[in-house]
Amino acid sequence: MLEERGYRYRFVSNTTSKCRSTLAKFLCEMGFEIPGEHIFTPAIAAAERIRSDKDNKCFLLTRPDVRRDFEEAGIPLAEEEVDFVVVGDAETDFTFDRLNRAFRLVMGGAEIIALEKDRYWMGSDGLNLSAGPFVYALEYATGTMSEVVGKPSPDFFDMALAEIQASPREAAMIGDDIDTDVGGAQNAEMKGILVKTGKYREDVAEYSNVIPDLILESVAELREYL
């Protein structure tokens, strides 16, 4: 629909449990034919951030599948003596041993890069803890602050916009999280459109300070506004 009408776009996801190619396959199975290069995730943003210095090494506290994005970017991955600890949605890999290793690495001088700081995400069986609670735990334990590279970081939106050569005022973000998607986009000077599907919760939206530029029952309604 977007390409047919001449719109440039990026599928901007805060998903941090899948690499870009896996996410493309997942979307294809759902009926969305989105090329991998049109998908922009926090892992891609983090890889760009880390490889600014080719000697940077990082420890990944993520799902194994995400390693592929870092390996393809040429980022050296290690378990000791690293420059960055990267935290994403590690799901069942958020074990005490892995968290404690991350804690010790940060205490040894590594910086924390948070792929996202979401509180939760919607799975097929209901709400699940996301990376945010674990990032905050590391910040509290180490007395340091993380650098967030995913939504709602303005830099994340700016990097995605750069890929489609668009300015913030030419773009809109469509998402189901009123704070991360809509609020983050508005802070980056984009329009923020809220869809009442996915992880959308009416009680959360009601008490949020964010006012969407537009609210849709589903993304299918977008046709009326293009």
mmCIF file with all atom_site columns, C-alpha atoms in Angstrom:
data_model
loop_
_atom_site.group_PDB
_atom_site.id
_atom_site.type_symbol
_atom_site.label_atom_id
_atom_site.label_alt_id
_atom_site.label_comp_id
_atom_site.label_asym_id
_atom_site.label_entity_id
_atom_site.label_seq_id
_atom_site.pdbx_PDB_ins_code
_atom_site.Cartn_x
_atom_site.Cartn_y
_atom_site.Cartn_z
_atom_site.occupancy
_atom_site.B_iso_or_equiv
_atom_site.pdbx_formal_charge
_atom_site.auth_seq_id
_atom_site.auth_comp_id
_atom_site.auth_asym_id
_atom_site.auth_atom_id
_atom_site.pdbx_PDB_model_num
ATOM 1   C CA . MET A 1 1   ? 0.000  0.000   0.000  1.00 0.00 ? 1   MET A CA 1
ATOM 2   C CA . LEU A 1 2   ? 2.728  2.506   0.954  1.00 0.00 ? 2   LEU A CA 1
ATOM 3   C CA . GLU A 1 3   ? 5.053  1.714   -1.946 1.00 0.00 ? 3   GLU A CA 1
ATOM 4   C CA . GLU A 1 4   ? 2.148  1.739   -4.401 1.00 0.00 ? 4   GLU A CA 1
ATOM 5   C CA . ARG A 1 5   ? 1.377  5.311   -3.373 1.00 0.00 ? 5   ARG A CA 1
ATOM 6   C CA . GLY A 1 6   ? 4.998  6.456   -3.474 1.00 0.00 ? 6   GLY A CA 1
ATOM 7   C CA . TYR A 1 7   ? 5.713  6.569   0.256  1.00 0.00 ? 7   TYR A CA 1
ATOM 8   C CA . ARG A 1 8   ? 9.176  5.693   1.554  1.00 0.00 ? 8   ARG A CA 1
ATOM 9   C CA . TYR A 1 9   ? 9.036  3.786   4.811  1.00 0.00 ? 9   TYR A CA 1
ATOM 10  C CA . ARG A 1 10  ? 10.839 1.775   7.438  1.00 0.00 ? 10  ARG A CA 1
ATOM 11  C CA . PHE A 1 11  ? 9.320  -0.907  9.643  1.00 0.00 ? 11  PHE A CA 1
ATOM 12  C CA . VAL A 1 12  ? 10.666 0.459   12.917 1.00 0.00 ? 12  VAL A CA 1
ATOM 13  C CA . SER A 1 13  ? 10.421 -2.146  15.645 1.00 0.00 ? 13  SER A CA 1
ATOM 14  C CA . ASN A 1 14  ? 11.632 -2.244  19.235 1.00 0.00 ? 14  ASN A CA 1
ATOM 15  C CA . THR A 1 15  ? 11.827 -6.024  18.949 1.00 0.00 ? 15  THR A CA 1
ATOM 16  C CA . THR A 1 16  ? 15.125 -7.144  20.444 1.00 0.00 ? 16  THR A CA 1
ATOM 17  C CA . SER A 1 17  ? 14.641 -10.909 20.534 1.00 0.00 ? 17  SER A CA 1
ATOM 18  C CA . LYS A 1 18  ? 15.003 -11.462 16.772 1.00 0.00 ? 18  LYS A CA 1
ATOM 19  C CA . CYS A 1 19  ? 17.612 -10.430 14.219 1.00 0.00 ? 19  CYS A CA 1
ATOM 20  C CA . ARG A 1 20  ? 16.480 -8.448  11.191 1.00 0.00 ? 20  ARG A CA 1
ATOM 21  C CA . SER A 1 21  ? 16.362 -11.424 8.797  1.00 0.00 ? 21  SER A CA 1
ATOM 22  C CA . THR A 1 22  ? 14.344 -13.535 11.253 1.00 0.00 ? 22  THR A CA 1
ATOM 23  C CA . LEU A 1 23  ? 11.933 -10.660 11.782 1.00 0.00 ? 23  LEU A CA 1
ATOM 24  C CA . ALA A 1 24  ? 11.485 -10.320 8.010  1.00 0.00 ? 24  ALA A CA 1
ATOM 25  C CA . LYS A 1 25  ? 10.589 -14.023 7.761  1.00 0.00 ? 25  LYS A CA 1
ATOM 26  C CA . PHE A 1 26  ? 8.194  -13.714 10.697 1.00 0.00 ? 26  PHE A CA 1
ATOM 27  C CA . LEU A 1 27  ? 6.413  -10.763 9.086  1.00 0.00 ? 27  LEU A CA 1
ATOM 28  C CA . CYS A 1 28  ? 6.235  -12.611 5.764  1.00 0.00 ? 28  CYS A CA 1
ATOM 29  C CA . GLU A 1 29  ? 4.468  -15.518 7.479  1.00 0.00 ? 29  GLU A CA 1
ATOM 30  C CA . MET A 1 30  ? 1.943  -12.985 8.805  1.00 0.00 ? 30  MET A CA 1
ATOM 31  C CA . GLY A 1 31  ? 1.311  -11.723 5.284  1.00 0.00 ? 31  GLY A CA 1
ATOM 32  C CA . PHE A 1 32  ? 3.581  -8.665  5.304  1.00 0.00 ? 32  PHE A CA 1
ATOM 33  C CA . GLU A 1 33  ? 6.135  -8.713  2.476  1.00 0.00 ? 33  GLU A CA 1
ATOM 34  C CA . ILE A 1 34  ? 8.718  -6.368  3.972  1.00 0.00 ? 34  ILE A CA 1
ATOM 35  C CA . PRO A 1 35  ? 12.311 -6.573  2.674  1.00 0.00 ? 35  PRO A CA 1
ATOM 36  C CA . GLY A 1 36  ? 14.921 -7.040  5.385  1.00 0.00 ? 36  GLY A CA 1
ATOM 37  C CA . GLU A 1 37  ? 16.622 -3.776  4.475  1.00 0.00 ? 37  GLU A CA 1
ATOM 38  C CA . HIS A 1 38  ? 13.354 -1.943  5.203  1.00 0.00 ? 38  HIS A CA 1
ATOM 39  C CA . ILE A 1 39  ? 13.367 -3.183  8.802  1.00 0.00 ? 39  ILE A CA 1
ATOM 40  C CA . PHE A 1 40  ? 15.109 -1.045  11.412 1.00 0.00 ? 40  PHE A CA 1
ATOM 41  C CA . THR A 1 41  ? 15.626 -2.365  14.939 1.00 0.00 ? 41  THR A CA 1
ATOM 42  C CA . PRO A 1 42  ? 17.552 -1.363  18.073 1.00 0.00 ? 42  PRO A CA 1
ATOM 43  C CA . ALA A 1 43  ? 20.147 -4.049  17.321 1.00 0.00 ? 43  ALA A CA 1
ATOM 44  C CA . ILE A 1 44  ? 20.898 -2.405  13.958 1.00 0.00 ? 44  ILE A CA 1
ATOM 45  C CA . ALA A 1 45  ? 21.136 0.990   15.673 1.00 0.00 ? 45  ALA A CA 1
ATOM 46  C CA . ALA A 1 46  ? 23.412 -0.411  18.391 1.00 0.00 ? 46  ALA A CA 1
ATOM 47  C CA . ALA A 1 47  ? 25.720 -2.015  15.842 1.00 0.00 ? 47  ALA A CA 1
ATOM 48  C CA . GLU A 1 48  ? 26.037 1.347   14.077 1.00 0.00 ? 48  GLU A CA 1
ATOM 49  C CA . ARG A 1 49  ? 26.812 3.007   17.399 1.00 0.00 ? 49  ARG A CA 1
ATOM 50  C CA . ILE A 1 50  ? 29.414 0.440   18.487 1.00 0.00 ? 50  ILE A CA 1
ATOM 51  C CA . ARG A 1 51  ? 31.291 0.080   15.226 1.00 0.00 ? 51  ARG A CA 1
ATOM 52  C CA . SER A 1 52  ? 32.165 3.765   15.208 1.00 0.00 ? 52  SER A CA 1
ATOM 53  C CA . ASP A 1 53  ? 35.389 2.407   16.692 1.00 0.00 ? 53  ASP A CA 1
ATOM 54  C CA . LYS A 1 54  ? 36.459 -0.835  15.021 1.00 0.00 ? 54  LYS A CA 1
ATOM 55  C CA . ASP A 1 55  ? 38.240 -1.998  18.195 1.00 0.00 ? 55  ASP A CA 1
ATOM 56  C CA . ASN A 1 56  ? 35.107 -1.917  20.367 1.00 0.00 ? 56  ASN A CA 1
ATOM 57  C CA . LYS A 1 57  ? 34.065 -5.280  21.818 1.00 0.00 ? 57  LYS A CA 1
ATOM 58  C CA . CYS A 1 58  ? 30.704 -6.052  23.347 1.00 0.00 ? 58  CYS A CA 1
ATOM 59  C CA . PHE A 1 59  ? 28.965 -8.559  25.596 1.00 0.00 ? 59  PHE A CA 1
ATOM 60  C CA . LEU A 1 60  ? 25.428 -9.439  24.535 1.00 0.00 ? 60  LEU A CA 1
ATOM 61  C CA . LEU A 1 61  ? 22.704 -9.996  27.104 1.00 0.00 ? 61  LEU A CA 1
ATOM 62  C CA . THR A 1 62  ? 20.173 -10.851 24.410 1.00 0.00 ? 62  THR A CA 1
ATOM 63  C CA . ARG A 1 63  ? 18.564 -13.806 22.702 1.00 0.00 ? 63  ARG A CA 1
ATOM 64  C CA . PRO A 1 64  ? 21.096 -15.812 20.616 1.00 0.00 ? 64  PRO A CA 1
ATOM 65  C CA . ASP A 1 65  ? 19.338 -14.930 17.342 1.00 0.00 ? 65  ASP A CA 1
ATOM 66  C CA . VAL A 1 66  ? 20.231 -11.243 17.761 1.00 0.00 ? 66  VAL A CA 1
ATOM 67  C CA . ARG A 1 67  ? 23.956 -12.048 17.549 1.00 0.00 ? 67  ARG A CA 1
ATOM 68  C CA . ARG A 1 68  ? 23.601 -12.237 13.778 1.00 0.00 ? 68  ARG A CA 1
ATOM 69  C CA . ASP A 1 69  ? 22.982 -8.494  13.426 1.00 0.00 ? 69  ASP A CA 1
ATOM 70  C CA . PHE A 1 70  ? 26.176 -7.740  15.355 1.00 0.00 ? 70  PHE A CA 1
ATOM 71  C CA . GLU A 1 71  ? 28.236 -10.381 13.579 1.00 0.00 ? 71  GLU A CA 1
ATOM 72  C CA . GLU A 1 72  ? 27.130 -9.103  10.165 1.00 0.00 ? 72  GLU A CA 1
ATOM 73  C CA . ALA A 1 73  ? 28.177 -5.607  11.259 1.00 0.00 ? 73  ALA A CA 1
ATOM 74  C CA . GLY A 1 74  ? 31.624 -6.940  12.167 1.00 0.00 ? 74  GLY A CA 1
ATOM 75  C CA . ILE A 1 75  ? 31.312 -6.278  15.906 1.00 0.00 ? 75  ILE A CA 1
ATOM 76  C CA . PRO A 1 76  ? 33.692 -8.425  18.033 1.00 0.00 ? 76  PRO A CA 1
ATOM 77  C CA . LEU A 1 77  ? 31.668 -10.303 20.666 1.00 0.00 ? 77  LEU A CA 1
ATOM 78  C CA . ALA A 1 78  ? 33.273 -11.420 23.923 1.00 0.00 ? 78  ALA A CA 1
ATOM 79  C CA . GLU A 1 79  ? 32.560 -12.559 27.469 1.00 0.00 ? 79  GLU A CA 1
ATOM 80  C CA . GLU A 1 80  ? 35.410 -10.665 29.157 1.00 0.00 ? 80  GLU A CA 1
ATOM 81  C CA . GLU A 1 81  ? 37.175 -7.299  28.812 1.00 0.00 ? 81  GLU A CA 1
ATOM 82  C CA . VAL A 1 82  ? 34.508 -5.593  26.733 1.00 0.00 ? 82  VAL A CA 1
ATOM 83  C CA . ASP A 1 83  ? 33.703 -1.953  26.042 1.00 0.00 ? 83  ASP A CA 1
ATOM 84  C CA . PHE A 1 84  ? 29.926 -2.334  25.983 1.00 0.00 ? 84  PHE A CA 1
ATOM 85  C CA . VAL A 1 85  ? 27.283 -4.506  27.618 1.00 0.00 ? 85  VAL A CA 1
ATOM 86  C CA . VAL A 1 86  ? 24.293 -4.671  25.274 1.00 0.00 ? 86  VAL A CA 1
ATOM 87  C CA . VAL A 1 87  ? 20.959 -5.516  26.916 1.00 0.00 ? 87  VAL A CA 1
ATOM 88  C CA . GLY A 1 88  ? 17.891 -6.568  24.964 1.00 0.00 ? 88  GLY A CA 1
ATOM 89  C CA . ASP A 1 89  ? 14.911 -8.827  25.522 1.00 0.00 ? 89  ASP A CA 1
ATOM 90  C CA . ALA A 1 90  ? 16.800 -11.951 26.566 1.00 0.00 ? 90  ALA A CA 1
ATOM 91  C CA . GLU A 1 91  ? 13.631 -13.734 27.771 1.00 0.00 ? 91  GLU A CA 1
ATOM 92  C CA . THR A 1 92  ? 14.693 -17.032 29.422 1.00 0.00 ? 92  THR A CA 1
ATOM 93  C CA . ASP A 1 93  ? 18.365 -16.066 29.049 1.00 0.00 ? 93  ASP A CA 1
ATOM 94  C CA . PHE A 1 94  ? 17.916 -13.484 31.808 1.00 0.00 ? 94  PHE A CA 1
ATOM 95  C CA . THR A 1 95  ? 19.521 -15.863 34.290 1.00 0.00 ? 95  THR A CA 1
ATOM 96  C CA . PHE A 1 96  ? 21.357 -14.864 37.449 1.00 0.00 ? 96  PHE A CA 1
ATOM 97  C CA . ASP A 1 97  ? 24.685 -15.942 35.944 1.00 0.00 ? 97  ASP A CA 1
ATOM 98  C CA . ARG A 1 98  ? 24.238 -13.822 32.793 1.00 0.00 ? 98  ARG A CA 1
ATOM 99  C CA . LEU A 1 99  ? 22.971 -10.793 34.701 1.00 0.00 ? 99  LEU A CA 1
ATOM 100 C CA . ASN A 1 100 ? 25.784 -11.099 37.232 1.00 0.00 ? 100 ASN A CA 1
ATOM 101 C CA . ARG A 1 101 ? 28.378 -11.321 34.461 1.00 0.00 ? 101 ARG A CA 1
ATOM 102 C CA . ALA A 1 102 ? 26.917 -8.177  32.902 1.00 0.00 ? 102 ALA A CA 1
ATOM 103 C CA . PHE A 1 103 ? 27.019 -6.495  36.320 1.00 0.00 ? 103 PHE A CA 1
ATOM 104 C CA . ARG A 1 104 ? 30.701 -7.353  36.800 1.00 0.00 ? 104 ARG A CA 1
ATOM 105 C CA . LEU A 1 105 ? 31.617 -6.149  33.314 1.00 0.00 ? 105 LEU A CA 1
ATOM 106 C CA . VAL A 1 106 ? 29.955 -2.790  33.926 1.00 0.00 ? 106 VAL A CA 1
ATOM 107 C CA . MET A 1 107 ? 31.650 -2.493  37.306 1.00 0.00 ? 107 MET A CA 1
ATOM 108 C CA . GLY A 1 108 ? 34.881 -3.123  35.407 1.00 0.00 ? 108 GLY A CA 1
ATOM 109 C CA . GLY A 1 109 ? 34.293 -0.134  33.142 1.00 0.00 ? 109 GLY A CA 1
ATOM 110 C CA . ALA A 1 110 ? 32.000 -1.308  30.333 1.00 0.00 ? 110 ALA A CA 1
ATOM 111 C CA . GLU A 1 111 ? 29.140 0.966   29.252 1.00 0.00 ? 111 GLU A CA 1
ATOM 112 C CA . ILE A 1 112 ? 25.531 -0.246  29.184 1.00 0.00 ? 112 ILE A CA 1
ATOM 113 C CA . ILE A 1 113 ? 23.697 0.013   25.875 1.00 0.00 ? 113 ILE A CA 1
ATOM 114 C CA . ALA A 1 114 ? 19.978 -0.667  26.261 1.00 0.00 ? 114 ALA A CA 1
ATOM 115 C CA . LEU A 1 115 ? 18.370 -1.840  23.052 1.00 0.00 ? 115 LEU A CA 1
ATOM 116 C CA . GLU A 1 116 ? 15.122 -0.686  24.619 1.00 0.00 ? 116 GLU A CA 1
ATOM 117 C CA . LYS A 1 117 ? 13.647 0.103   28.017 1.00 0.00 ? 117 LYS A CA 1
ATOM 118 C CA . ASP A 1 118 ? 10.104 -1.112  27.480 1.00 0.00 ? 118 ASP A CA 1
ATOM 119 C CA . ARG A 1 119 ? 8.357  -2.439  30.558 1.00 0.00 ? 119 ARG A CA 1
ATOM 120 C CA . TYR A 1 120 ? 6.514  -5.232  28.790 1.00 0.00 ? 120 TYR A CA 1
ATOM 121 C CA . TRP A 1 121 ? 5.439  -6.629  25.435 1.00 0.00 ? 121 TRP A CA 1
ATOM 122 C CA . MET A 1 122 ? 2.428  -8.569  24.204 1.00 0.00 ? 122 MET A CA 1
ATOM 123 C CA . GLY A 1 123 ? 3.020  -12.263 23.464 1.00 0.00 ? 123 GLY A CA 1
ATOM 124 C CA . SER A 1 124 ? 0.632  -14.930 22.239 1.00 0.00 ? 124 SER A CA 1
ATOM 125 C CA . ASP A 1 125 ? 0.013  -15.951 25.862 1.00 0.00 ? 125 ASP A CA 1
ATOM 126 C CA . GLY A 1 126 ? -0.319 -12.448 27.307 1.00 0.00 ? 126 GLY A CA 1
ATOM 127 C CA . LEU A 1 127 ? 1.951  -9.702  28.631 1.00 0.00 ? 127 LEU A CA 1
ATOM 128 C CA . ASN A 1 128 ? 5.633  -10.470 29.217 1.00 0.00 ? 128 ASN A CA 1
ATOM 129 C CA . LEU A 1 129 ? 8.451  -8.577  30.910 1.00 0.00 ? 129 LEU A CA 1
ATOM 130 C CA . SER A 1 130 ? 10.620 -6.724  28.408 1.00 0.00 ? 130 SER A CA 1
ATOM 131 C CA . ALA A 1 131 ? 14.234 -5.552  28.747 1.00 0.00 ? 131 ALA A CA 1
ATOM 132 C CA . GLY A 1 132 ? 13.461 -2.387  30.702 1.00 0.00 ? 132 GLY A CA 1
ATOM 133 C CA . PRO A 1 133 ? 13.164 -3.907  34.193 1.00 0.00 ? 133 PRO A CA 1
ATOM 134 C CA . PHE A 1 134 ? 16.507 -5.682  33.758 1.00 0.00 ? 134 PHE A CA 1
ATOM 135 C CA . VAL A 1 135 ? 18.233 -2.568  32.412 1.00 0.00 ? 135 VAL A CA 1
ATOM 136 C CA . TYR A 1 136 ? 17.018 -0.623  35.441 1.00 0.00 ? 136 TYR A CA 1
ATOM 137 C CA . ALA A 1 137 ? 18.316 -3.405  37.709 1.00 0.00 ? 137 ALA A CA 1
ATOM 138 C CA . LEU A 1 138 ? 21.803 -3.108  36.191 1.00 0.00 ? 138 LEU A CA 1
ATOM 139 C CA . GLU A 1 139 ? 21.695 0.681   36.443 1.00 0.00 ? 139 GLU A CA 1
ATOM 140 C CA . TYR A 1 140 ? 20.697 0.482   40.097 1.00 0.00 ? 140 TYR A CA 1
ATOM 141 C CA . ALA A 1 141 ? 23.311 -2.135  40.971 1.00 0.00 ? 141 ALA A CA 1
ATOM 142 C CA . THR A 1 142 ? 26.176 -0.402  39.165 1.00 0.00 ? 142 THR A CA 1
ATOM 143 C CA . GLY A 1 143 ? 25.247 3.214   39.815 1.00 0.00 ? 143 GLY A CA 1
ATOM 144 C CA . THR A 1 144 ? 25.522 4.007   36.108 1.00 0.00 ? 144 THR A CA 1
ATOM 145 C CA . MET A 1 145 ? 23.073 5.051   33.428 1.00 0.00 ? 145 MET A CA 1
ATOM 146 C CA . SER A 1 146 ? 22.491 3.206   30.175 1.00 0.00 ? 146 SER A CA 1
ATOM 147 C CA . GLU A 1 147 ? 22.444 4.640   26.682 1.00 0.00 ? 147 GLU A CA 1
ATOM 148 C CA . VAL A 1 148 ? 19.113 3.769   25.059 1.00 0.00 ? 148 VAL A CA 1
ATOM 149 C CA . VAL A 1 149 ? 19.423 3.198   21.313 1.00 0.00 ? 149 VAL A CA 1
ATOM 150 C CA . GLY A 1 150 ? 15.887 1.967   20.589 1.00 0.00 ? 150 GLY A CA 1
ATOM 151 C CA . LYS A 1 151 ? 12.576 3.777   20.826 1.00 0.00 ? 151 LYS A CA 1
ATOM 152 C CA . PRO A 1 152 ? 11.894 6.327   22.290 1.00 0.00 ? 152 PRO A CA 1
ATOM 153 C CA . SER A 1 153 ? 15.424 7.664   21.692 1.00 0.00 ? 153 SER A CA 1
ATOM 154 C CA . PRO A 1 154 ? 15.317 10.576  19.187 1.00 0.00 ? 154 PRO A CA 1
ATOM 155 C CA . ASP A 1 155 ? 18.581 9.276   17.702 1.00 0.00 ? 155 ASP A CA 1
ATOM 156 C CA . PHE A 1 156 ? 16.844 6.004   16.828 1.00 0.00 ? 156 PHE A CA 1
ATOM 157 C CA . PHE A 1 157 ? 14.162 7.809   14.851 1.00 0.00 ? 157 PHE A CA 1
ATOM 158 C CA . ASP A 1 158 ? 16.775 10.058  13.242 1.00 0.00 ? 158 ASP A CA 1
ATOM 159 C CA . MET A 1 159 ? 18.780 7.032   12.034 1.00 0.00 ? 159 MET A CA 1
ATOM 160 C CA . ALA A 1 160 ? 15.656 5.457   10.539 1.00 0.00 ? 160 ALA A CA 1
ATOM 161 C CA . LEU A 1 161 ? 14.713 8.733   8.849  1.00 0.00 ? 161 LEU A CA 1
ATOM 162 C CA . ALA A 1 162 ? 18.215 9.045   7.413  1.00 0.00 ? 162 ALA A CA 1
ATOM 163 C CA . GLU A 1 163 ? 17.747 5.699   5.657  1.00 0.00 ? 163 GLU A CA 1
ATOM 164 C CA . ILE A 1 164 ? 14.716 7.030   3.772  1.00 0.00 ? 164 ILE A CA 1
ATOM 165 C CA . GLN A 1 165 ? 16.169 10.523  3.369  1.00 0.00 ? 165 GLN A CA 1
ATOM 166 C CA . ALA A 1 166 ? 13.268 12.194  5.145  1.00 0.00 ? 166 ALA A CA 1
ATOM 167 C CA . SER A 1 167 ? 13.084 15.005  7.663  1.00 0.00 ? 167 SER A CA 1
ATOM 168 C CA . PRO A 1 168 ? 11.090 14.555  10.897 1.00 0.00 ? 168 PRO A CA 1
ATOM 169 C CA . ARG A 1 169 ? 8.391  16.965  9.716  1.00 0.00 ? 169 ARG A CA 1
ATOM 170 C CA . GLU A 1 170 ? 7.828  14.832  6.617  1.00 0.00 ? 170 GLU A CA 1
ATOM 171 C CA . ALA A 1 171 ? 7.274  11.638  8.606  1.00 0.00 ? 171 ALA A CA 1
ATOM 172 C CA . ALA A 1 172 ? 4.810  9.936   10.926 1.00 0.00 ? 172 ALA A CA 1
ATOM 173 C CA . MET A 1 173 ? 5.251  7.033   13.318 1.00 0.00 ? 173 MET A CA 1
ATOM 174 C CA . ILE A 1 174 ? 2.423  4.513   13.638 1.00 0.00 ? 174 ILE A CA 1
ATOM 175 C CA . GLY A 1 175 ? 2.480  2.280   16.702 1.00 0.00 ? 175 GLY A CA 1
ATOM 176 C CA . ASP A 1 176 ? 0.586  0.680   19.578 1.00 0.00 ? 176 ASP A CA 1
ATOM 177 C CA . ASP A 1 177 ? 2.642  2.116   22.474 1.00 0.00 ? 177 ASP A CA 1
ATOM 178 C CA . ILE A 1 178 ? 1.501  5.621   23.350 1.00 0.00 ? 178 ILE A CA 1
ATOM 179 C CA . ASP A 1 179 ? 4.702  6.524   25.188 1.00 0.00 ? 179 ASP A CA 1
ATOM 180 C CA . THR A 1 180 ? 7.442  4.717   23.266 1.00 0.00 ? 180 THR A CA 1
ATOM 181 C CA . ASP A 1 181 ? 5.990  4.969   19.754 1.00 0.00 ? 181 ASP A CA 1
ATOM 182 C CA . VAL A 1 182 ? 3.841  8.086   19.794 1.00 0.00 ? 182 VAL A CA 1
ATOM 183 C CA . GLY A 1 183 ? 5.620  10.079  22.475 1.00 0.00 ? 183 GLY A CA 1
ATOM 184 C CA . GLY A 1 184 ? 9.040  9.118   21.156 1.00 0.00 ? 184 GLY A CA 1
ATOM 185 C CA . ALA A 1 185 ? 8.116  10.175  17.639 1.00 0.00 ? 185 ALA A CA 1
ATOM 186 C CA . GLN A 1 186 ? 6.701  13.494  18.799 1.00 0.00 ? 186 GLN A CA 1
ATOM 187 C CA . ASN A 1 187 ? 9.860  14.210  20.797 1.00 0.00 ? 187 ASN A CA 1
ATOM 188 C CA . ALA A 1 188 ? 11.762 13.638  17.549 1.00 0.00 ? 188 ALA A CA 1
ATOM 189 C CA . GLU A 1 189 ? 9.460  16.219  15.873 1.00 0.00 ? 189 GLU A CA 1
ATOM 190 C CA . MET A 1 190 ? 7.479  13.610  13.936 1.00 0.00 ? 190 MET A CA 1
ATOM 191 C CA . LYS A 1 191 ? 3.738  12.993  13.925 1.00 0.00 ? 191 LYS A CA 1
ATOM 192 C CA . GLY A 1 192 ? 2.656  10.211  16.277 1.00 0.00 ? 192 GLY A CA 1
ATOM 193 C CA . ILE A 1 193 ? -0.259 7.948   15.340 1.00 0.00 ? 193 ILE A CA 1
ATOM 194 C CA . LEU A 1 194 ? -1.661 5.476   17.877 1.00 0.00 ? 194 LEU A CA 1
ATOM 195 C CA . VAL A 1 195 ? -3.308 2.202   16.815 1.00 0.00 ? 195 VAL A CA 1
ATOM 196 C CA . LYS A 1 196 ? -5.615 0.405   19.241 1.00 0.00 ? 196 LYS A CA 1
ATOM 197 C CA . THR A 1 197 ? -4.201 -3.065  18.561 1.00 0.00 ? 197 THR A CA 1
ATOM 198 C CA . GLY A 1 198 ? -1.276 -5.162  19.824 1.00 0.00 ? 198 GLY A CA 1
ATOM 199 C CA . LYS A 1 199 ? -0.066 -4.041  23.262 1.00 0.00 ? 199 LYS A CA 1
ATOM 200 C CA . TYR A 1 200 ? -2.430 -1.036  23.328 1.00 0.00 ? 200 TYR A CA 1
ATOM 201 C CA . ARG A 1 201 ? -4.179 -0.655  26.677 1.00 0.00 ? 201 ARG A CA 1
ATOM 202 C CA . GLU A 1 202 ? -6.935 1.887   27.137 1.00 0.00 ? 202 GLU A CA 1
ATOM 203 C CA . ASP A 1 203 ? -6.064 2.494   30.795 1.00 0.00 ? 203 ASP A CA 1
ATOM 204 C CA . VAL A 1 204 ? -2.418 3.237   29.927 1.00 0.00 ? 204 VAL A CA 1
ATOM 205 C CA . ALA A 1 205 ? -3.396 5.584   27.091 1.00 0.00 ? 205 ALA A CA 1
ATOM 206 C CA . GLU A 1 206 ? -5.916 7.381   29.303 1.00 0.00 ? 206 GLU A CA 1
ATOM 207 C CA . TYR A 1 207 ? -3.357 8.275   31.965 1.00 0.00 ? 207 TYR A CA 1
ATOM 208 C CA . SER A 1 208 ? -0.494 9.088   29.599 1.00 0.00 ? 208 SER A CA 1
ATOM 209 C CA . ASN A 1 209 ? 0.565  12.706  29.121 1.00 0.00 ? 209 ASN A CA 1
ATOM 210 C CA . VAL A 1 210 ? 1.071  12.009  25.415 1.00 0.00 ? 210 VAL A CA 1
ATOM 211 C CA . ILE A 1 211 ? -1.632 13.254  23.029 1.00 0.00 ? 211 ILE A CA 1
ATOM 212 C CA . PRO A 1 212 ? -1.534 11.362  19.692 1.00 0.00 ? 212 PRO A CA 1
ATOM 213 C CA . ASP A 1 213 ? -1.888 13.318  16.477 1.00 0.00 ? 213 ASP A CA 1
ATOM 214 C CA . LEU A 1 214 ? -4.298 10.620  15.300 1.00 0.00 ? 214 LEU A CA 1
ATOM 215 C CA . ILE A 1 215 ? -5.876 7.477   16.778 1.00 0.00 ? 215 ILE A CA 1
ATOM 216 C CA . LEU A 1 216 ? -6.802 4.496   14.596 1.00 0.00 ? 216 LEU A CA 1
ATOM 217 C CA . GLU A 1 217 ? -8.726 1.360   15.486 1.00 0.00 ? 217 GLU A CA 1
ATOM 218 C CA . SER A 1 218 ? -6.243 -0.585  13.327 1.00 0.00 ? 218 SER A CA 1
ATOM 219 C CA . VAL A 1 219 ? -3.532 0.126   10.778 1.00 0.00 ? 219 VAL A CA 1
ATOM 220 C CA . ALA A 1 220 ? -6.033 -0.796  8.040  1.00 0.00 ? 220 ALA A CA 1
ATOM 221 C CA . GLU A 1 221 ? -7.701 2.595   8.604  1.00 0.00 ? 221 GLU A CA 1
ATOM 222 C CA . LEU A 1 222 ? -4.528 4.316   7.434  1.00 0.00 ? 222 LEU A CA 1
ATOM 223 C CA . ARG A 1 223 ? -5.729 4.039   3.820  1.00 0.00 ? 223 ARG A CA 1
ATOM 224 C CA . GLU A 1 224 ? -8.247 6.786   4.497  1.00 0.00 ? 224 GLU A CA 1
ATOM 225 C CA . TYR A 1 225 ? -5.490 9.264   5.352  1.00 0.00 ? 225 TYR A CA 1
ATOM 226 C CA . LEU A 1 226 ? -2.974 8.610   2.570  1.00 0.00 ? 226 LEU A CA 1
#
